[in-house]
Amino acid sequence: MPINVKFGVSTWLWTSPFSSETLSLLPKIKNFGYDVVEIPVEDPALINIPEVKKALSDNGLEAVICGAFGTSRDFTNEDPSFHKTSFDYLDQCFEIAAGLDAKFVAGPMYSAVGKARLVSPEQKKIEWDRAVTNLRKVCHTARKFGLDIALETLNRFETDLINTCEELMQLIKDINEPEAKVILDGFHMSIEEPNPEAAIKLAGDKLIHFQVSENYRGTPGSGTTPWDAYKRGLEAINYQGVISIESFTPDVKELAGAVCIWKPLVPSQDGFAKEGLEFLKNWAAG
């Protein structure tokens, strides 16, 4: 049974950070057949909202806004200055999302990416509570913009706080605000979820974005990802959002280092985008 979804791709597949120069990718993305472009906001100052909005309109593309949470953006840190940095950054992300007619800001905004340690249960509880308190405030701000937040699970090598959908749903329950929703990423699921179909069903109507690549971050359809399980899960919850390819290029050294991509995954990033979309469209229609 077909699933009624739109297809997107992150500009991280080609470049980083997103800026006015990145807009030159949009005609190509549209020509490949995508409906949506994922815009990663690494430096909000580099994003000219009117310019980006015009480029999206000119190319018939919608935007999804994804945050980038480096070491200074950490709601679990004991130092409140890190919280202020995170709030200020997300305020800018919300302004960008609202200005580009996006519906949410997505990402693992509960903690800094790469903060992965073995901590005591007592310390884990302290950091969990900080995340809950701060994300509740983030939800209140998102509400003022008419937006949601899509919280993302990451694998154990990138965070020690939220690795599974079950943990994420507990976090959302504790936040207890209607703006707190879910983004799932198949790459992280391939490491952490023993039953990806069940994870998708658990997210249910909270799932508002779904990212994919292969288990090794490569082109969809070329690895061991359980695509049938994804399809059954998405069908079961009547998912009608965006399915978006997120992967990276080794040509951007800082970003590649952050995600541990040490060599090219494909002969061509354009080929990745084209072949990946062809696979996804056939998969979704089957």
PDB file of N, CA, C and O in Angstrom, residues 19-70:
ATOM      1  N   SER A  19      24.305  28.833   3.665  1.00  0.00           N
ATOM      2  CA  SER A  19      24.453  30.281   3.504  1.00  0.00           C
ATOM      3  C   SER A  19      23.827  30.667   2.170  1.00  0.00           C
ATOM      4  O   SER A  19      23.245  29.824   1.471  1.00  0.00           O
ATOM      5  N   SER A  20      23.978  31.911   1.788  1.00  0.00           N
ATOM      6  CA  SER A  20      23.446  32.364   0.507  1.00  0.00           C
ATOM      7  C   SER A  20      24.027  31.561  -0.656  1.00  0.00           C
ATOM      8  O   SER A  20      23.346  31.309  -1.657  1.00  0.00           O
ATOM      9  N   GLU A  21      25.270  31.139  -0.525  1.00  0.00           N
ATOM     10  CA  GLU A  21      25.897  30.354  -1.592  1.00  0.00           C
ATOM     11  C   GLU A  21      25.202  29.007  -1.782  1.00  0.00           C
ATOM     12  O   GLU A  21      25.167  28.462  -2.892  1.00  0.00           O
ATOM     13  N   THR A  22      24.640  28.468  -0.708  1.00  0.00           N
ATOM     14  CA  THR A  22      23.987  27.162  -0.772  1.00  0.00           C
ATOM     15  C   THR A  22      22.747  27.197  -1.660  1.00  0.00           C
ATOM     16  O   THR A  22      22.321  26.156  -2.173  1.00  0.00           O
ATOM     17  N   LEU A  23      22.172  28.368  -1.849  1.00  0.00           N
ATOM     18  CA  LEU A  23      20.948  28.484  -2.638  1.00  0.00           C
ATOM     19  C   LEU A  23      21.155  28.022  -4.081  1.00  0.00           C
ATOM     20  O   LEU A  23      20.187  27.670  -4.763  1.00  0.00           O
ATOM     21  N   SER A  24      22.396  27.990  -4.535  1.00  0.00           N
ATOM     22  CA  SER A  24      22.663  27.511  -5.900  1.00  0.00           C
ATOM     23  C   SER A  24      22.325  26.032  -6.062  1.00  0.00           C
ATOM     24  O   SER A  24      22.180  25.538  -7.187  1.00  0.00           O
ATOM     25  N   LEU A  25      22.181  25.308  -4.936  1.00  0.00           N
ATOM     26  CA  LEU A  25      21.804  23.893  -4.998  1.00  0.00           C
ATOM     27  C   LEU A  25      20.316  23.702  -5.287  1.00  0.00           C
ATOM     28  O   LEU A  25      19.908  22.623  -5.740  1.00  0.00           O
ATOM     29  N   LEU A  26      19.496  24.705  -5.010  1.00  0.00           N
ATOM     30  CA  LEU A  26      18.048  24.510  -5.038  1.00  0.00           C
ATOM     31  C   LEU A  26      17.499  24.110  -6.408  1.00  0.00           C
ATOM     32  O   LEU A  26      16.650  23.206  -6.485  1.00  0.00           O
ATOM     33  N   PRO A  27      17.936  24.739  -7.517  1.00  0.00           N
ATOM     34  CA  PRO A  27      17.425  24.278  -8.813  1.00  0.00           C
ATOM     35  C   PRO A  27      17.739  22.807  -9.079  1.00  0.00           C
ATOM     36  O   PRO A  27      16.910  22.078  -9.636  1.00  0.00           O
ATOM     37  N   LYS A  28      18.928  22.377  -8.679  1.00  0.00           N
ATOM     38  CA  LYS A  28      19.312  20.975  -8.873  1.00  0.00           C
ATOM     39  C   LYS A  28      18.442  20.062  -8.023  1.00  0.00           C
ATOM     40  O   LYS A  28      17.959  19.012  -8.499  1.00  0.00           O
ATOM     41  N   ILE A  29      18.224  20.440  -6.773  1.00  0.00           N
ATOM     42  CA  ILE A  29      17.385  19.627  -5.883  1.00  0.00           C
ATOM     43  C   ILE A  29      15.980  19.486  -6.455  1.00  0.00           C
ATOM     44  O   ILE A  29      15.398  18.393  -6.456  1.00  0.00           O
ATOM     45  N   LYS A  30      15.427  20.577  -6.952  1.00  0.00           N
ATOM     46  CA  LYS A  30      14.096  20.520  -7.562  1.00  0.00           C
ATOM     47  C   LYS A  30      14.110  19.677  -8.821  1.00  0.00           C
ATOM     48  O   LYS A  30      13.195  18.862  -9.058  1.00  0.00           O
ATOM     49  N   ASN A  31      15.139  19.829  -9.630  1.00  0.00           N
ATOM     50  CA  ASN A  31      15.232  19.075 -10.883  1.00  0.00           C
ATOM     51  C   ASN A  31      15.339  17.579 -10.636  1.00  0.00           C
ATOM     52  O   ASN A  31      14.842  16.770 -11.418  1.00  0.00           O
ATOM     53  N   PHE A  32      15.971  17.193  -9.535  1.00  0.00           N
ATOM     54  CA  PHE A  32      16.058  15.774  -9.195  1.00  0.00           C
ATOM     55  C   PHE A  32      14.693  15.199  -8.846  1.00  0.00           C
ATOM     56  O   PHE A  32      14.500  13.983  -8.917  1.00  0.00           O
ATOM     57  N   GLY A  33      13.749  16.059  -8.437  1.00  0.00           N
ATOM     58  CA  GLY A  33      12.404  15.591  -8.123  1.00  0.00           C
ATOM     59  C   GLY A  33      12.001  15.718  -6.663  1.00  0.00           C
ATOM     60  O   GLY A  33      10.974  15.178  -6.263  1.00  0.00           O
ATOM     61  N   TYR A  34      12.775  16.450  -5.884  1.00  0.00           N
ATOM     62  CA  TYR A  34      12.448  16.629  -4.471  1.00  0.00           C
ATOM     63  C   TYR A  34      11.364  17.692  -4.286  1.00  0.00           C
ATOM     64  O   TYR A  34      11.221  18.611  -5.096  1.00  0.00           O
ATOM     65  N   ASP A  35      10.634  17.559  -3.191  1.00  0.00           N
ATOM     66  CA  ASP A  35       9.605  18.527  -2.807  1.00  0.00           C
ATOM     67  C   ASP A  35      10.089  19.488  -1.735  1.00  0.00           C
ATOM     68  O   ASP A  35       9.555  20.595  -1.595  1.00  0.00           O
ATOM     69  N   VAL A  36      11.065  19.054  -0.955  1.00  0.00           N
ATOM     70  CA  VAL A  36      11.456  19.746   0.273  1.00  0.00           C
ATOM     71  C   VAL A  36      12.976  19.800   0.359  1.00  0.00           C
ATOM     72  O   VAL A  36      13.661  18.845  -0.028  1.00  0.00           O
ATOM     73  N   VAL A  37      13.485  20.904   0.881  1.00  0.00           N
ATOM     74  CA  VAL A  37      14.915  20.992   1.191  1.00  0.00           C
ATOM     75  C   VAL A  37      15.065  21.166   2.691  1.00  0.00           C
ATOM     76  O   VAL A  37      14.386  21.991   3.302  1.00  0.00           O
ATOM     77  N   GLU A  38      15.918  20.348   3.282  1.00  0.00           N
ATOM     78  CA  GLU A  38      16.245  20.471   4.700  1.00  0.00           C
ATOM     79  C   GLU A  38      17.356  21.487   4.847  1.00  0.00           C
ATOM     80  O   GLU A  38      18.433  21.339   4.273  1.00  0.00           O
ATOM     81  N   ILE A  39      17.088  22.513   5.654  1.00  0.00           N
ATOM     82  CA  ILE A  39      18.060  23.575   5.878  1.00  0.00           C
ATOM     83  C   ILE A  39      18.650  23.423   7.275  1.00  0.00           C
ATOM     84  O   ILE A  39      17.955  23.656   8.273  1.00  0.00           O
ATOM     85  N   PRO A  40      19.918  23.011   7.381  1.00  0.00           N
ATOM     86  CA  PRO A  40      20.554  22.934   8.689  1.00  0.00           C
ATOM     87  C   PRO A  40      21.044  24.327   9.094  1.00  0.00           C
ATOM     88  O   PRO A  40      21.769  24.977   8.340  1.00  0.00           O
ATOM     89  N   VAL A  41      20.652  24.772  10.258  1.00  0.00           N
ATOM     90  CA  VAL A  41      21.024  26.104  10.737  1.00  0.00           C
ATOM     91  C   VAL A  41      22.235  25.963  11.655  1.00  0.00           C
ATOM     92  O   VAL A  41      22.087  25.711  12.849  1.00  0.00           O
ATOM     93  N   GLU A  42      23.408  26.114  11.087  1.00  0.00           N
ATOM     94  CA  GLU A  42      24.620  26.085  11.909  1.00  0.00           C
ATOM     95  C   GLU A  42      24.924  27.473  12.453  1.00  0.00           C
ATOM     96  O   GLU A  42      25.185  27.646  13.631  1.00  0.00           O
ATOM     97  N   ASP A  43      24.850  28.479  11.575  1.00  0.00           N
ATOM     98  CA  ASP A  43      25.050  29.873  11.971  1.00  0.00           C
ATOM     99  C   ASP A  43      23.866  30.684  11.459  1.00  0.00           C
ATOM    100  O   ASP A  43      23.778  30.968  10.255  1.00  0.00           O
ATOM    101  N   PRO A  44      22.928  31.052  12.328  1.00  0.00           N
ATOM    102  CA  PRO A  44      21.750  31.791  11.879  1.00  0.00           C
ATOM    103  C   PRO A  44      22.084  33.083  11.141  1.00  0.00           C
ATOM    104  O   PRO A  44      21.325  33.517  10.256  1.00  0.00           O
ATOM    105  N   ALA A  45      23.222  33.693  11.461  1.00  0.00           N
ATOM    106  CA  ALA A  45      23.592  34.955  10.820  1.00  0.00           C
ATOM    107  C   ALA A  45      23.861  34.795   9.329  1.00  0.00           C
ATOM    108  O   ALA A  45      23.829  35.777   8.578  1.00  0.00           O
ATOM    109  N   LEU A  46      24.112  33.566   8.892  1.00  0.00           N
ATOM    110  CA  LEU A  46      24.393  33.319   7.475  1.00  0.00           C
ATOM    111  C   LEU A  46      23.123  33.148   6.642  1.00  0.00           C
ATOM    112  O   LEU A  46      23.201  33.008   5.416  1.00  0.00           O
ATOM    113  N   ILE A  47      21.965  33.132   7.290  1.00  0.00           N
ATOM    114  CA  ILE A  47      20.708  32.852   6.584  1.00  0.00           C
ATOM    115  C   ILE A  47      19.905  34.139   6.439  1.00  0.00           C
ATOM    116  O   ILE A  47      19.398  34.701   7.418  1.00  0.00           O
ATOM    117  N   ASN A  48      19.809  34.599   5.190  1.00  0.00           N
ATOM    118  CA  ASN A  48      19.027  35.784   4.848  1.00  0.00           C
ATOM    119  C   ASN A  48      17.614  35.317   4.519  1.00  0.00           C
ATOM    120  O   ASN A  48      17.369  34.747   3.453  1.00  0.00           O
ATOM    121  N   ILE A  49      16.686  35.538   5.444  1.00  0.00           N
ATOM    122  CA  ILE A  49      15.356  34.943   5.312  1.00  0.00           C
ATOM    123  C   ILE A  49      14.650  35.350   4.022  1.00  0.00           C
ATOM    124  O   ILE A  49      14.158  34.472   3.284  1.00  0.00           O
ATOM    125  N   PRO A  50      14.561  36.639   3.677  1.00  0.00           N
ATOM    126  CA  PRO A  50      13.872  36.999   2.415  1.00  0.00           C
ATOM    127  C   PRO A  50      14.522  36.368   1.187  1.00  0.00           C
ATOM    128  O   PRO A  50      13.824  35.923   0.264  1.00  0.00           O
ATOM    129  N   GLU A  51      15.850  36.316   1.173  1.00  0.00           N
ATOM    130  CA  GLU A  51      16.570  35.736   0.042  1.00  0.00           C
ATOM    131  C   GLU A  51      16.283  34.231  -0.078  1.00  0.00           C
ATOM    132  O   GLU A  51      16.023  33.718  -1.179  1.00  0.00           O
ATOM    133  N   VAL A  52      16.313  33.540   1.046  1.00  0.00           N
ATOM    134  CA  VAL A  52      16.043  32.103   1.025  1.00  0.00           C
ATOM    135  C   VAL A  52      14.590  31.838   0.643  1.00  0.00           C
ATOM    136  O   VAL A  52      14.293  30.931  -0.141  1.00  0.00           O
ATOM    137  N   LYS A  53      13.676  32.647   1.174  1.00  0.00           N
ATOM    138  CA  LYS A  53      12.255  32.464   0.868  1.00  0.00           C
ATOM    139  C   LYS A  53      11.991  32.621  -0.619  1.00  0.00           C
ATOM    140  O   LYS A  53      11.230  31.847  -1.222  1.00  0.00           O
ATOM    141  N   LYS A  54      12.609  33.614  -1.230  1.00  0.00           N
ATOM    142  CA  LYS A  54      12.434  33.815  -2.669  1.00  0.00           C
ATOM    143  C   LYS A  54      12.996  32.639  -3.459  1.00  0.00           C
ATOM    144  O   LYS A  54      12.373  32.161  -4.419  1.00  0.00           O
ATOM    145  N   ALA A  55      14.166  32.150  -3.058  1.00  0.00           N
ATOM    146  CA  ALA A  55      14.778  31.022  -3.762  1.00  0.00           C
ATOM    147  C   ALA A  55      13.915  29.768  -3.640  1.00  0.00           C
ATOM    148  O   ALA A  55      13.771  29.003  -4.613  1.00  0.00           O
ATOM    149  N   LEU A  56      13.336  29.542  -2.471  1.00  0.00           N
ATOM    150  CA  LEU A  56      12.434  28.402  -2.298  1.00  0.00           C
ATOM    151  C   LEU A  56      11.220  28.535  -3.213  1.00  0.00           C
ATOM    152  O   LEU A  56      10.838  27.589  -3.904  1.00  0.00           O
ATOM    153  N   SER A  57      10.630  29.731  -3.230  1.00  0.00           N
ATOM    154  CA  SER A  57       9.452  29.960  -4.073  1.00  0.00           C
ATOM    155  C   SER A  57       9.790  29.804  -5.547  1.00  0.00           C
ATOM    156  O   SER A  57       9.032  29.176  -6.309  1.00  0.00           O
ATOM    157  N   ASP A  58      10.921  30.353  -5.966  1.00  0.00           N
ATOM    158  CA  ASP A  58      11.326  30.283  -7.374  1.00  0.00           C
ATOM    159  C   ASP A  58      11.511  28.843  -7.840  1.00  0.00           C
ATOM    160  O   ASP A  58      11.327  28.536  -9.025  1.00  0.00           O
ATOM    161  N   ASN A  59      11.876  27.970  -6.900  1.00  0.00           N
ATOM    162  CA  ASN A  59      12.150  26.579  -7.261  1.00  0.00           C
ATOM    163  C   ASN A  59      11.051  25.605  -6.817  1.00  0.00           C
ATOM    164  O   ASN A  59      11.200  24.394  -6.963  1.00  0.00           O
ATOM    165  N   GLY A  60       9.958  26.137  -6.280  1.00  0.00           N
ATOM    166  CA  GLY A  60       8.836  25.285  -5.892  1.00  0.00           C
ATOM    167  C   GLY A  60       9.191  24.284  -4.811  1.00  0.00           C
ATOM    168  O   GLY A  60       8.735  23.135  -4.840  1.00  0.00           O
ATOM    169  N   LEU A  61       9.980  24.726  -3.835  1.00  0.00           N
ATOM    170  CA  LEU A  61      10.412  23.848  -2.751  1.00  0.00           C
ATOM    171  C   LEU A  61       9.900  24.362  -1.409  1.00  0.00           C
ATOM    172  O   LEU A  61       9.775  25.569  -1.199  1.00  0.00           O
ATOM    173  N   GLU A  62       9.613  23.431  -0.508  1.00  0.00           N
ATOM    174  CA  GLU A  62       9.301  23.776   0.873  1.00  0.00           C
ATOM    175  C   GLU A  62      10.552  23.575   1.726  1.00  0.00           C
ATOM    176  O   GLU A  62      11.498  22.898   1.311  1.00  0.00           O
ATOM    177  N   ALA A  63      10.536  24.161   2.919  1.00  0.00           N
ATOM    178  CA  ALA A  63      11.697  24.073   3.810  1.00  0.00           C
ATOM    179  C   ALA A  63      11.368  23.307   5.082  1.00  0.00           C
ATOM    180  O   ALA A  63      10.276  23.426   5.629  1.00  0.00           O
ATOM    181  N   VAL A  64      12.332  22.524   5.537  1.00  0.00           N
ATOM    182  CA  VAL A  64      12.356  21.964   6.879  1.00  0.00           C
ATOM    183  C   VAL A  64      13.597  22.532   7.564  1.00  0.00           C
ATOM    184  O   VAL A  64      14.683  22.554   6.964  1.00  0.00           O
ATOM    185  N   ILE A  65      13.435  22.994   8.791  1.00  0.00           N
ATOM    186  CA  ILE A  65      14.541  23.612   9.522  1.00  0.00           C
ATOM    187  C   ILE A  65      15.066  22.643  10.576  1.00  0.00           C
ATOM    188  O   ILE A  65      14.317  22.163  11.423  1.00  0.00           O
ATOM    189  N   CYS A  66      16.367  22.381  10.511  1.00  0.00           N
ATOM    190  CA  CYS A  66      17.019  21.482  11.468  1.00  0.00           C
ATOM    191  C   CYS A  66      18.100  22.249  12.218  1.00  0.00           C
ATOM    192  O   CYS A  66      18.884  22.988  11.605  1.00  0.00           O
ATOM    193  N   GLY A  67      18.145  22.071  13.517  1.00  0.00           N
ATOM    194  CA  GLY A  67      19.157  22.713  14.328  1.00  0.00           C
ATOM    195  C   GLY A  67      20.450  21.920  14.361  1.00  0.00           C
ATOM    196  O   GLY A  67      20.483  20.726  14.058  1.00  0.00           O
ATOM    197  N   ALA A  68      21.514  22.604  14.744  1.00  0.00           N
ATOM    198  CA  ALA A  68      22.831  21.973  14.911  1.00  0.00           C
ATOM    199  C   ALA A  68      23.309  22.280  16.324  1.00  0.00           C
ATOM    200  O   ALA A  68      23.442  23.451  16.693  1.00  0.00           O
ATOM    201  N   PHE A  69      23.570  21.245  17.097  1.00  0.00           N
ATOM    202  CA  PHE A  69      23.788  21.428  18.528  1.00  0.00           C
ATOM    203  C   PHE A  69      25.203  21.018  18.921  1.00  0.00           C
ATOM    204  O   PHE A  69      25.456  19.889  19.346  1.00  0.00           O
ATOM    205  N   GLY A  70      26.106  21.973  18.745  1.00  0.00           N
ATOM    206  CA  GLY A  70      27.490  21.764  19.129  1.00  0.00           C
ATOM    207  C   GLY A  70      27.684  21.931  20.634  1.00  0.00           C
ATOM    208  O   GLY A  70      26.725  22.085  21.389  1.00  0.00           O
TER     209      GLY A  70
END
